[in-house]
Amino acid sequence: MAEELTPAIPDESEEPIKQRKNGLYPGVSDELAENMKSGWADTELRDLEPIPQAAETAARRAALSARFPGERLVIPAGNLKTRSNDTEYAFRASVEYAYLTGNQTEDGVLVLEPTDEGHEATIYLLPRSDRENGEFWLDGQGELWVGRRHSLTEAEKLYGIPASDVRELAGALREATGPVRVVRGYDAGIEAALTDKVTAERDEELRVFLSEARLVKDEFEVGELQKAVDSTVRGFEDVVKVLDKAEATSERYIEGTFFLRARVEGNDVGYGTIAAAGPHACTLHWVRNDGAVRSGELLLLDAGVETHTYYTADVTRTLPINGRFSDLQRKIYDAVYEAQEAGIAAVKPGAKYRDFHDAAQRVLAEKLVEWGLVEGPVERVLELGLQRRWTLHGTGHMLGMDVHDCAAARVETYVDGTLEPGMCLTVEPGLYFQADDLTVPEEYRGIGVRIEDDILVTEDGNRNLSAALPRRSDEVEAWMASVKG
């Protein structure tokens, strides 16, 4: 990795570089500084088309405007975060900002200014790097180091929003009057400029509204989710093809294989891949992925590709590493499959959100009683939640730009709410018999099974977006054999 020539140029300074270089920019001569100012081609992009979701983001801003008339609304993208010394984590804009603009660049801020007709939106961004003062090559975030960014004029064409220089925003917000709300937790500088103008309660209302707005997906979002799922299906196929190599190395080979698909076809993985082989499958969020992959054991792979627009899939399959389930593995797997079938069947418009969870848990409780692992009757088990020793988690969650989407929504609109067409959620029951669980027979210990699919609520029921990936145990075996060739 190339080392920067000099410290970054202070943002607030407009002094010519040759007046500042004394001691601050060692090794930069007047001649070099002058040379770097000129001789650069005009790279302005003049034939840009709006981003594909421009109509949708405009409609989302209109809904936000209608909800908070007469108030200034401030939605930041966030800033880069240091990973170590002078390197940063890969940037991912705040979901609220990306949802309303389609833009994904650091330091961006969307501001909705109240007007008599509603609101006027402005997107505040960093402009092109300044060549006159040397910022483009001397600043560690200058374009020579990190790549070209869009000009403000280009941004206006892409996002359909007037664009201004974000470096002027904090000062303008300090001088602003009237009610203001800000989405907190992303940009400390913007929040500091609004310290005396906002309250936590009012800001939380803004965050909750934007979370609940994402409960029902529009047509663009459904298309992006299907893209994410389709890439994820191909990622699972990639993994099956290299299971023999994973056996020779570790779970990291599986993680890396899926990551390649995510980066080639999408933006990233939507969350840390869970590549849990053998007893690691009993750890719900096993992301260390440093364990052995052994023939005869199961691999629980929970992974999702994130599209370039931030929509993520979330799919889980539990696969026999050698291609064939043992009798006990099949019994446990088939129980989870039956529970998932019951859960998916309960996903439909007008149903309570909790219905699919209750349906799946009932099936699992019945199996546990049938196998003699817990004392019945089933109603008693469910009333006391005794099945949860082995089922552990909820049966699903909303899905979208966050893998656990709409998390700030109120209980009454989400967990206690009613399903509507356009909602997308996961259905993912599981059974997990910990390696040290002395309450179950020894042969059960260390077996963990989860099956997860991404389900869209439709006008007349539901659609399994991930149906292309086999689920039934015999179909899984046949699919694995065909993929391996």
CSV table of C-alpha atoms in Angstrom, one decimal:
chain,number,residue,atom,x,y,z
A,1,MET,CA,0.0,0.0,0.0
A,2,ALA,CA,1.5,3.3,-1.1
A,3,GLU,CA,2.4,5.7,1.7
A,4,GLU,CA,1.1,9.3,1.5
A,5,LEU,CA,3.7,12.0,0.7
A,6,THR,CA,2.5,14.5,3.3
A,7,PRO,CA,0.0,15.1,6.0
A,8,ALA,CA,-3.5,16.0,4.8
A,9,ILE,CA,-4.3,19.6,4.0
A,10,PRO,CA,-6.5,21.2,6.7
A,11,ASP,CA,-10.0,21.6,5.2
A,12,GLU,CA,-10.5,25.1,6.5
A,13,SER,CA,-7.4,26.6,4.8
A,14,GLU,CA,-7.4,28.2,1.4
A,15,GLU,CA,-3.8,29.4,1.5
A,16,PRO,CA,-1.8,28.7,-1.6
A,17,ILE,CA,0.3,25.6,-1.1
A,18,LYS,CA,3.7,27.3,-1.5
A,19,GLN,CA,2.8,29.5,1.5
A,20,ARG,CA,2.0,26.5,3.6
A,21,LYS,CA,4.7,24.0,2.6
A,22,ASN,CA,7.3,25.3,5.0
A,23,GLY,CA,7.7,22.4,7.5
A,24,LEU,CA,4.1,21.2,6.9
A,25,TYR,CA,4.7,19.7,3.4
A,26,PRO,CA,8.4,18.6,3.4
A,27,GLY,CA,9.8,17.7,0.0
A,28,VAL,CA,7.2,19.7,-2.0
A,29,SER,CA,9.0,22.3,-4.0
A,30,ASP,CA,7.4,25.5,-5.3
A,31,GLU,CA,8.1,24.2,-8.8
A,32,LEU,CA,6.4,20.8,-8.2
A,33,ALA,CA,3.4,22.5,-6.5
A,34,GLU,CA,3.0,24.8,-9.5
A,35,ASN,CA,3.4,22.0,-12.0
A,36,MET,CA,0.7,19.9,-10.3
A,37,LYS,CA,-1.8,22.7,-10.7
A,38,SER,CA,-2.1,22.5,-14.5
A,39,GLY,CA,-2.0,20.1,-17.5
A,40,TRP,CA,-5.1,18.1,-16.5
A,41,ALA,CA,-7.9,17.2,-18.9
A,42,ASP,CA,-11.5,18.2,-18.4
A,43,THR,CA,-13.2,15.0,-17.1
A,44,GLU,CA,-16.7,16.4,-16.4
A,45,LEU,CA,-19.3,13.8,-17.3
A,46,ARG,CA,-22.1,15.5,-19.3
A,47,ASP,CA,-24.3,12.7,-20.5
A,48,LEU,CA,-25.4,11.2,-17.2
A,49,GLU,CA,-28.8,9.6,-16.7
A,50,PRO,CA,-30.6,9.6,-13.3
A,51,ILE,CA,-30.0,6.5,-11.1
A,52,PRO,CA,-32.6,3.7,-11.7
A,53,GLN,CA,-34.3,4.3,-8.4
A,54,ALA,CA,-34.6,8.1,-8.7
A,55,ALA,CA,-38.4,8.1,-9.0
A,56,GLU,CA,-38.6,5.9,-5.9
A,57,THR,CA,-36.2,8.0,-3.8
A,58,ALA,CA,-38.2,11.1,-4.7
A,59,ALA,CA,-41.4,9.4,-3.6
A,60,ARG,CA,-39.8,8.4,-0.3
A,61,ARG,CA,-38.7,12.0,0.3
A,62,ALA,CA,-42.2,13.2,-0.4
A,63,ALA,CA,-43.6,10.8,2.2
A,64,LEU,CA,-41.1,12.0,4.7
A,65,SER,CA,-41.9,15.6,3.9
A,66,ALA,CA,-45.6,15.0,4.5
A,67,ARG,CA,-45.0,13.4,7.8
A,68,PHE,CA,-42.9,16.3,9.3
A,69,PRO,CA,-44.3,19.5,7.8
A,70,GLY,CA,-42.6,22.8,8.7
A,71,GLU,CA,-39.5,21.1,10.1
A,72,ARG,CA,-35.9,21.0,8.9
A,73,LEU,CA,-34.9,17.3,8.5
A,74,VAL,CA,-31.2,16.3,8.4
A,75,ILE,CA,-30.1,12.8,7.3
A,76,PRO,CA,-26.3,12.2,7.2
A,77,ALA,CA,-24.6,9.4,5.3
A,78,GLY,CA,-21.8,9.1,7.9
A,79,ASN,CA,-18.0,9.5,7.9
A,80,LEU,CA,-15.1,7.2,7.4
A,81,LYS,CA,-14.0,5.2,10.4
A,82,THR,CA,-10.4,4.4,11.2
A,83,ARG,CA,-9.4,0.8,11.1
A,84,SER,CA,-5.8,1.2,12.1
A,85,ASN,CA,-3.5,4.2,12.1
A,86,ASP,CA,-4.0,5.7,8.6
A,87,THR,CA,-6.3,3.1,7.1
A,88,GLU,CA,-10.1,3.1,7.1
A,89,TYR,CA,-12.9,0.6,7.1
A,90,ALA,CA,-14.7,0.3,3.8
A,91,PHE,CA,-17.5,2.9,3.9
A,92,ARG,CA,-21.2,2.1,3.9
A,93,ALA,CA,-23.6,5.0,4.0
A,94,SER,CA,-26.4,5.0,6.5
A,95,VAL,CA,-29.4,3.1,5.4
A,96,GLU,CA,-31.6,6.1,6.0
A,97,TYR,CA,-29.5,8.3,3.8
A,98,ALA,CA,-29.1,5.8,1.0
A,99,TYR,CA,-32.8,4.9,1.1
A,100,LEU,CA,-33.8,8.6,0.5
A,101,THR,CA,-31.1,9.6,-2.0
A,102,GLY,CA,-29.5,6.5,-3.7
A,103,ASN,CA,-26.1,8.1,-2.9
A,104,GLN,CA,-23.5,6.2,-1.0
A,105,THR,CA,-20.5,8.5,-0.5
A,106,GLU,CA,-19.0,9.4,2.8
A,107,ASP,CA,-19.7,12.8,4.4
A,108,GLY,CA,-22.9,13.3,2.4
A,109,VAL,CA,-25.9,14.9,4.1
A,110,LEU,CA,-29.5,15.2,2.9
A,111,VAL,CA,-31.3,18.2,4.2
A,112,LEU,CA,-35.1,18.9,3.7
A,113,GLU,CA,-35.8,22.6,4.2
A,114,PRO,CA,-39.4,23.4,5.0
A,115,THR,CA,-41.3,25.6,2.5
A,116,ASP,CA,-44.9,26.7,2.1
A,117,GLU,CA,-45.4,23.8,-0.3
A,118,GLY,CA,-43.6,21.1,1.8
A,119,HIS,CA,-39.9,20.8,1.7
A,120,GLU,CA,-37.0,21.6,-0.7
A,121,ALA,CA,-34.3,18.9,-0.7
A,122,THR,CA,-30.6,19.5,-1.0
A,123,ILE,CA,-27.9,16.9,-1.0
A,124,TYR,CA,-24.6,18.1,0.5
A,125,LEU,CA,-21.5,16.4,-0.8
A,126,LEU,CA,-17.8,16.9,-1.1
A,127,PRO,CA,-17.1,18.5,-4.5
A,128,ARG,CA,-14.3,17.5,-6.8
A,129,SER,CA,-10.8,17.7,-5.3
A,130,ASP,CA,-9.2,21.1,-5.6
A,131,ARG,CA,-6.2,21.2,-7.9
A,132,GLU,CA,-5.3,24.8,-7.2
A,133,ASN,CA,-4.5,24.2,-3.5
A,134,GLY,CA,-3.1,20.7,-4.1
A,135,GLU,CA,-5.8,18.9,-2.1
A,136,PHE,CA,-6.3,16.3,-4.9
A,137,TRP,CA,-2.8,14.9,-4.4
A,138,LEU,CA,-1.6,15.9,-1.0
A,139,ASP,CA,-4.7,15.1,1.0
A,140,GLY,CA,-5.0,11.4,1.9
A,141,GLN,CA,-8.7,11.5,0.8
A,142,GLY,CA,-7.8,13.5,-2.4
A,143,GLU,CA,-8.9,12.0,-5.7
A,144,LEU,CA,-5.4,10.9,-6.7
A,145,TRP,CA,-5.3,8.6,-3.6
A,146,VAL,CA,-8.9,7.3,-3.4
A,147,GLY,CA,-10.4,7.9,-6.9
A,148,ARG,CA,-12.5,10.5,-8.7
A,149,ARG,CA,-15.7,11.6,-7.1
A,150,HIS,CA,-18.7,13.2,-8.9
A,151,SER,CA,-18.9,16.9,-9.3
A,152,LEU,CA,-21.9,18.7,-7.7
A,153,THR,CA,-23.4,19.2,-11.2
A,154,GLU,CA,-23.0,15.5,-11.9
A,155,ALA,CA,-24.6,14.6,-8.6
A,156,GLU,CA,-27.6,16.7,-9.4
A,157,LYS,CA,-28.1,14.8,-12.6
A,158,LEU,CA,-27.7,11.4,-11.0
A,159,TYR,CA,-29.9,11.9,-7.9
A,160,GLY,CA,-32.3,14.5,-9.1
A,161,ILE,CA,-31.6,16.7,-6.1
A,162,PRO,CA,-29.9,20.1,-6.0
A,163,ALA,CA,-26.3,19.6,-4.7
A,164,SER,CA,-24.1,21.9,-2.5
A,165,ASP,CA,-20.7,21.8,-0.8
A,166,VAL,CA,-21.0,19.9,2.4
A,167,ARG,CA,-18.1,21.8,4.0
A,168,GLU,CA,-20.5,24.8,4.2
A,169,LEU,CA,-23.3,22.9,5.9
A,170,ALA,CA,-22.3,22.8,9.6
A,171,GLY,CA,-22.0,26.6,9.7
A,172,ALA,CA,-25.4,27.0,8.0
A,173,LEU,CA,-27.0,24.7,10.5
A,174,ARG,CA,-25.6,26.6,13.4
A,175,GLU,CA,-27.3,29.7,12.1
A,176,ALA,CA,-30.5,28.1,11.2
A,177,THR,CA,-33.8,28.7,13.1
A,178,GLY,CA,-37.0,26.7,13.5
A,179,PRO,CA,-37.6,23.1,14.5
A,180,VAL,CA,-35.0,20.6,13.4
A,181,ARG,CA,-34.7,16.8,13.5
A,182,VAL,CA,-31.5,14.8,12.7
A,183,VAL,CA,-30.8,11.1,12.3
A,184,ARG,CA,-28.3,10.5,15.0
A,185,GLY,CA,-25.2,8.2,15.3
A,186,TYR,CA,-23.6,8.9,11.9
A,187,ASP,CA,-22.0,12.3,11.8
A,188,ALA,CA,-20.7,13.8,15.0
A,189,GLY,CA,-19.9,17.1,13.3
A,190,ILE,CA,-23.4,17.6,12.0
A,191,GLU,CA,-24.9,16.7,15.4
A,192,ALA,CA,-22.6,19.1,17.1
A,193,ALA,CA,-23.8,21.9,14.9
A,194,LEU,CA,-27.4,21.1,16.0
A,195,THR,CA,-26.7,20.5,19.7
A,196,ASP,CA,-29.0,23.3,20.9
A,197,LYS,CA,-31.7,22.8,18.3
A,198,VAL,CA,-32.7,19.1,18.6
A,199,THR,CA,-34.0,16.7,21.2
A,200,ALA,CA,-33.5,12.9,21.5
A,201,GLU,CA,-37.2,12.2,21.6
A,202,ARG,CA,-37.9,14.2,18.4
A,203,ASP,CA,-35.0,12.7,16.6
A,204,GLU,CA,-36.1,9.2,17.6
A,205,GLU,CA,-39.5,9.9,15.9
A,206,LEU,CA,-37.6,10.6,12.7
A,207,ARG,CA,-35.6,7.4,12.9
A,208,VAL,CA,-38.6,5.3,13.7
A,209,PHE,CA,-40.6,6.8,10.8
A,210,LEU,CA,-37.8,6.0,8.3
A,211,SER,CA,-37.5,2.5,9.7
A,212,GLU,CA,-41.2,1.8,9.4
A,213,ALA,CA,-41.3,3.3,5.9
A,214,ARG,CA,-39.1,0.4,4.8
A,215,LEU,CA,-41.5,-2.3,6.0
A,216,VAL,CA,-43.3,-2.4,2.6
A,217,LYS,CA,-41.0,-2.7,-0.4
A,218,ASP,CA,-41.6,-0.9,-3.7
A,219,GLU,CA,-41.1,-2.6,-7.0
A,220,PHE,CA,-37.5,-1.5,-7.3
A,221,GLU,CA,-36.7,-2.9,-3.9
A,222,VAL,CA,-38.3,-6.3,-4.7
A,223,GLY,CA,-36.2,-6.5,-7.9
A,224,GLU,CA,-33.0,-5.7,-6.0
A,225,LEU,CA,-33.8,-8.3,-3.3
A,226,GLN,CA,-34.4,-10.9,-6.1
A,227,LYS,CA,-31.0,-10.0,-7.6
A,228,ALA,CA,-29.3,-10.4,-4.2
A,229,VAL,CA,-31.0,-13.8,-3.7
A,230,ASP,CA,-30.1,-15.0,-7.2
A,231,SER,CA,-26.4,-14.1,-6.7
A,232,THR,CA,-26.6,-15.8,-3.3
A,233,VAL,CA,-27.9,-19.0,-4.9
A,234,ARG,CA,-24.9,-19.0,-7.2
A,235,GLY,CA,-22.6,-18.4,-4.2
A,236,PHE,CA,-24.0,-21.6,-2.5
A,237,GLU,CA,-23.3,-23.5,-5.7
A,238,ASP,CA,-19.7,-22.2,-5.7
A,239,VAL,CA,-19.3,-23.5,-2.1
A,240,VAL,CA,-20.6,-27.0,-2.9
A,241,LYS,CA,-18.1,-27.3,-5.8
A,242,VAL,CA,-15.2,-26.7,-3.5
A,243,LEU,CA,-16.2,-28.7,-0.4
A,244,ASP,CA,-13.3,-31.1,-1.0
A,245,LYS,CA,-10.8,-28.1,-0.9
A,246,ALA,CA,-12.5,-26.8,2.3
A,247,GLU,CA,-12.0,-30.2,3.9
A,248,ALA,CA,-8.3,-29.8,3.2
A,249,THR,CA,-8.2,-26.4,4.7
A,250,SER,CA,-11.0,-25.0,6.9
A,251,GLU,CA,-14.3,-23.1,7.1
A,252,ARG,CA,-12.3,-20.0,5.8
A,253,TYR,CA,-12.2,-21.6,2.4
A,254,ILE,CA,-16.0,-21.7,2.3
A,255,GLU,CA,-16.2,-18.1,3.6
A,256,GLY,CA,-13.7,-16.9,1.0
A,257,THR,CA,-15.5,-18.8,-1.9
A,258,PHE,CA,-18.8,-17.1,-1.1
A,259,PHE,CA,-17.2,-13.7,-0.7
A,260,LEU,CA,-15.7,-13.9,-4.2
A,261,ARG,CA,-19.2,-14.3,-5.6
A,262,ALA,CA,-20.5,-11.4,-3.4
A,263,ARG,CA,-17.8,-9.0,-4.6
A,264,VAL,CA,-18.0,-10.0,-8.3
A,265,GLU,CA,-21.7,-9.7,-8.6
A,266,GLY,CA,-22.6,-7.3,-5.8
A,267,ASN,CA,-21.2,-4.7,-3.4
A,268,ASP,CA,-20.2,-7.1,-0.5
A,269,VAL,CA,-21.7,-9.7,1.7
A,270,GLY,CA,-24.8,-8.4,3.5
A,271,TYR,CA,-23.4,-9.6,6.9
A,272,GLY,CA,-20.6,-11.8,8.2
A,273,THR,CA,-20.8,-15.2,6.6
A,274,ILE,CA,-21.6,-18.0,8.9
A,275,ALA,CA,-19.7,-21.1,7.6
A,276,ALA,CA,-20.3,-23.4,10.5
A,277,ALA,CA,-19.2,-27.0,10.2
A,278,GLY,CA,-19.8,-29.8,12.7
A,279,PRO,CA,-20.6,-28.6,16.2
A,280,HIS,CA,-20.0,-25.0,15.2
A,281,ALA,CA,-23.4,-25.1,13.6
A,282,CYS,CA,-24.8,-24.9,17.2
A,283,THR,CA,-23.3,-21.4,17.6
A,284,LEU,CA,-25.9,-19.1,16.1
A,285,HIS,CA,-23.5,-16.4,14.9
A,286,TRP,CA,-20.4,-18.4,14.3
A,287,VAL,CA,-18.3,-16.0,12.1
A,288,ARG,CA,-14.8,-17.0,13.2
A,289,ASN,CA,-14.9,-19.6,10.4
A,290,ASP,CA,-11.6,-21.2,11.5
A,291,GLY,CA,-12.7,-24.7,12.2
A,292,ALA,CA,-12.3,-28.0,10.4
A,293,VAL,CA,-14.6,-29.2,7.6
A,294,ARG,CA,-15.1,-33.0,8.0
A,295,SER,CA,-16.7,-35.6,5.9
A,296,GLY,CA,-19.7,-37.1,7.7
A,297,GLU,CA,-20.6,-33.9,9.5
A,298,LEU,CA,-23.0,-31.1,8.5
A,299,LEU,CA,-22.1,-27.6,7.2
A,300,LEU,CA,-24.5,-24.8,8.2
A,301,LEU,CA,-23.9,-22.0,5.7
A,302,ASP,CA,-25.8,-18.7,6.4
A,303,ALA,CA,-24.8,-16.1,3.8
A,304,GLY,CA,-26.1,-13.4,1.6
A,305,VAL,CA,-24.9,-11.2,-1.2
A,306,GLU,CA,-25.6,-7.5,-0.9
A,307,THR,CA,-26.4,-5.7,-4.2
A,308,HIS,CA,-24.7,-2.4,-5.3
A,309,THR,CA,-27.8,-0.6,-3.9
A,310,TYR,CA,-27.4,-2.2,-0.5
A,311,TYR,CA,-30.2,-4.8,-0.6
A,312,THR,CA,-29.2,-8.1,0.9
A,313,ALA,CA,-30.3,-11.7,0.8
A,314,ASP,CA,-30.2,-13.9,3.9
A,315,VAL,CA,-30.3,-17.6,3.1
A,316,THR,CA,-29.3,-20.6,5.1
A,317,ARG,CA,-28.8,-24.2,4.0
A,318,THR,CA,-27.5,-27.1,6.1
A,319,LEU,CA,-25.6,-29.4,3.9
A,320,PRO,CA,-24.0,-32.9,4.4
A,321,ILE,CA,-20.4,-32.3,3.7
A,322,ASN,CA,-20.0,-35.7,2.0
A,323,GLY,CA,-23.2,-35.2,0.0
A,324,ARG,CA,-25.4,-37.7,2.0
A,325,PHE,CA,-27.3,-37.2,5.3
A,326,SER,CA,-26.9,-39.9,7.9
A,327,ASP,CA,-30.2,-41.3,9.3
A,328,LEU,CA,-30.1,-39.1,12.4
A,329,GLN,CA,-29.0,-36.0,10.5
A,330,ARG,CA,-31.9,-36.6,8.1
A,331,LYS,CA,-34.4,-37.0,10.9
A,332,ILE,CA,-33.4,-33.7,12.5
A,333,TYR,CA,-33.1,-31.9,9.1
A,334,ASP,CA,-36.6,-33.2,8.0
A,335,ALA,CA,-38.1,-31.9,11.2
A,336,VAL,CA,-36.7,-28.4,10.6
A,337,TYR,CA,-37.9,-28.6,7.0
A,338,GLU,CA,-41.4,-29.5,8.1
A,339,ALA,CA,-41.3,-26.6,10.6
A,340,GLN,CA,-40.2,-24.2,7.9
A,341,GLU,CA,-42.9,-25.4,5.6
A,342,ALA,CA,-45.5,-24.6,8.3
A,343,GLY,CA,-43.9,-21.2,8.8
A,344,ILE,CA,-43.9,-20.3,5.1
A,345,ALA,CA,-47.5,-21.4,4.8
A,346,ALA,CA,-48.5,-18.9,7.5
A,347,VAL,CA,-47.0,-15.9,5.6
A,348,LYS,CA,-49.8,-14.2,3.8
A,349,PRO,CA,-51.6,-10.8,3.8
A,350,GLY,CA,-53.7,-10.2,6.8
A,351,ALA,CA,-51.8,-12.7,9.0
A,352,LYS,CA,-50.2,-11.6,12.2
A,353,TYR,CA,-46.4,-11.2,11.9
A,354,ARG,CA,-46.0,-13.7,14.8
A,355,ASP,CA,-48.0,-16.4,13.1
A,356,PHE,CA,-45.2,-17.9,11.1
A,357,HIS,CA,-43.0,-18.1,14.2
A,358,ASP,CA,-45.8,-19.8,16.2
A,359,ALA,CA,-46.5,-22.3,13.4
A,360,ALA,CA,-42.8,-23.3,13.1
A,361,GLN,CA,-42.3,-23.6,16.8
A,362,ARG,CA,-45.3,-25.8,17.2
A,363,VAL,CA,-43.9,-28.3,14.7
A,364,LEU,CA,-40.5,-28.3,16.4
A,365,ALA,CA,-42.1,-28.8,19.9
A,366,GLU,CA,-44.1,-31.7,18.5
A,367,LYS,CA,-40.9,-33.4,17.2
A,368,LEU,CA,-39.1,-32.8,20.5
A,369,VAL,CA,-41.9,-34.5,22.4
A,370,GLU,CA,-42.1,-37.3,19.9
A,371,TRP,CA,-38.4,-38.0,20.3
A,372,GLY,CA,-38.7,-38.0,24.1
A,373,LEU,CA,-36.4,-35.1,24.6
A,374,VAL,CA,-39.0,-33.0,26.5
A,375,GLU,CA,-42.0,-34.0,28.4
A,376,GLY,CA,-45.4,-33.2,26.8
A,377,PRO,CA,-48.1,-32.4,26.1
A,378,VAL,CA,-47.1,-30.0,23.3
A,379,GLU,CA,-49.3,-27.2,24.7
A,380,ARG,CA,-47.5,-27.3,27.9
A,381,VAL,CA,-44.1,-27.2,26.2
A,382,LEU,CA,-45.2,-24.2,24.1
A,383,GLU,CA,-46.7,-22.4,27.1
A,384,LEU,CA,-43.5,-22.7,29.1
A,385,GLY,CA,-41.2,-22.2,26.1
A,386,LEU,CA,-39.4,-25.4,26.9
A,387,GLN,CA,-38.6,-26.1,23.2
A,388,ARG,CA,-36.4,-23.0,23.2
A,389,ARG,CA,-33.5,-24.9,24.8
A,390,TRP,CA,-33.0,-26.4,21.3
A,391,THR,CA,-34.8,-23.9,19.0
A,392,LEU,CA,-33.0,-20.9,20.5
A,393,HIS,CA,-34.1,-18.0,18.3
A,394,GLY,CA,-37.0,-16.3,16.6
A,395,THR,CA,-38.1,-17.8,13.3
A,396,GLY,CA,-37.4,-14.8,11.1
A,397,HIS,CA,-37.1,-11.0,10.6
A,398,MET,CA,-37.8,-8.3,8.1
A,399,LEU,CA,-35.2,-8.1,5.2
A,400,GLY,CA,-34.1,-5.2,3.0
A,401,MET,CA,-31.2,-2.7,3.1
A,402,ASP,CA,-30.3,-4.1,6.5
A,403,VAL,CA,-30.2,-7.9,7.0
A,404,HIS,CA,-32.4,-7.2,10.1
A,405,ASP,CA,-34.3,-4.5,8.4
A,406,CYS,CA,-36.7,-2.0,10.0
A,407,ALA,CA,-35.2,-2.6,13.5
A,408,ALA,CA,-36.3,0.8,14.9
A,409,ALA,CA,-39.9,0.2,14.0
A,410,ARG,CA,-42.4,0.2,16.8
A,411,VAL,CA,-43.5,-3.1,18.3
A,412,GLU,CA,-47.1,-2.5,17.3
A,413,THR,CA,-46.2,-2.0,13.6
A,414,TYR,CA,-43.6,-4.8,13.4
A,415,VAL,CA,-43.6,-7.7,15.8
A,416,ASP,CA,-47.3,-7.2,16.8
A,417,GLY,CA,-48.2,-6.0,13.3
A,418,THR,CA,-50.0,-7.5,10.4
A,419,LEU,CA,-48.4,-8.7,7.2
A,420,GLU,CA,-49.0,-6.7,4.0
A,421,PRO,CA,-48.1,-7.3,0.3
A,422,GLY,CA,-44.6,-6.0,-0.3
A,423,MET,CA,-43.2,-7.0,3.0
A,424,CYS,CA,-40.1,-9.3,2.8
A,425,LEU,CA,-39.0,-11.5,5.6
A,426,THR,CA,-37.0,-14.6,6.4
A,427,VAL,CA,-38.4,-17.9,7.7
A,428,GLU,CA,-35.6,-19.7,9.4
A,429,PRO,CA,-36.4,-22.3,12.1
A,430,GLY,CA,-33.6,-24.4,13.5
A,431,LEU,CA,-32.7,-27.1,16.0
A,432,TYR,CA,-29.4,-27.1,17.8
A,433,PHE,CA,-28.1,-29.8,20.1
A,434,GLN,CA,-25.0,-28.4,21.8
A,435,ALA,CA,-21.9,-30.6,22.0
A,436,ASP,CA,-22.1,-30.5,25.9
A,437,ASP,CA,-25.9,-30.9,26.3
A,438,LEU,CA,-26.3,-33.9,28.6
A,439,THR,CA,-30.1,-33.8,28.3
A,440,VAL,CA,-30.1,-35.4,24.9
A,441,PRO,CA,-28.6,-38.7,23.7
A,442,GLU,CA,-25.0,-38.6,22.8
A,443,GLU,CA,-25.5,-39.1,19.1
A,444,TYR,CA,-27.6,-35.8,18.9
A,445,ARG,CA,-24.8,-33.7,20.4
A,446,GLY,CA,-23.0,-31.4,18.0
A,447,ILE,CA,-25.7,-31.4,15.4
A,448,GLY,CA,-27.2,-28.1,14.4
A,449,VAL,CA,-29.7,-27.5,11.5
A,450,ARG,CA,-31.2,-24.3,10.2
A,451,ILE,CA,-33.0,-23.7,6.9
A,452,GLU,CA,-33.7,-20.1,5.9
A,453,ASP,CA,-35.5,-18.6,2.9
A,454,ASP,CA,-36.4,-15.1,1.9
A,455,ILE,CA,-40.2,-14.7,1.5
A,456,LEU,CA,-42.1,-11.9,-0.2
A,457,VAL,CA,-45.7,-11.3,0.9
A,458,THR,CA,-47.9,-11.1,-2.2
A,459,GLU,CA,-51.5,-10.1,-2.8
A,460,ASP,CA,-52.6,-13.7,-2.7
A,461,GLY,CA,-50.0,-15.4,-0.4
A,462,ASN,CA,-46.3,-15.4,-0.7
A,463,ARG,CA,-43.4,-16.0,-3.0
A,464,ASN,CA,-40.2,-17.7,-2.0
A,465,LEU,CA,-37.4,-15.6,-3.6
A,466,SER,CA,-34.9,-18.2,-2.8
A,467,ALA,CA,-36.9,-21.2,-4.1
A,468,ALA,CA,-34.2,-22.0,-6.7
A,469,LEU,CA,-32.0,-23.4,-3.9
A,470,PRO,CA,-33.3,-26.9,-2.9
A,471,ARG,CA,-34.6,-27.4,0.6
A,472,ARG,CA,-36.0,-31.0,1.0
A,473,SER,CA,-33.3,-33.4,2.1
A,474,ASP,CA,-33.5,-35.7,-0.9
A,475,GLU,CA,-33.5,-32.7,-3.2
A,476,VAL,CA,-30.5,-31.2,-1.4
A,477,GLU,CA,-28.5,-34.5,-1.9
A,478,ALA,CA,-29.5,-34.6,-5.6
A,479,TRP,CA,-28.6,-31.0,-6.1
A,480,MET,CA,-25.2,-31.4,-4.4
A,481,ALA,CA,-24.4,-34.4,-6.6
A,482,SER,CA,-25.3,-32.5,-9.8
A,483,VAL,CA,-23.3,-29.4,-8.8
A,484,LYS,CA,-20.2,-31.5,-8.0
A,485,GLY,CA,-20.6,-33.2,-11.3
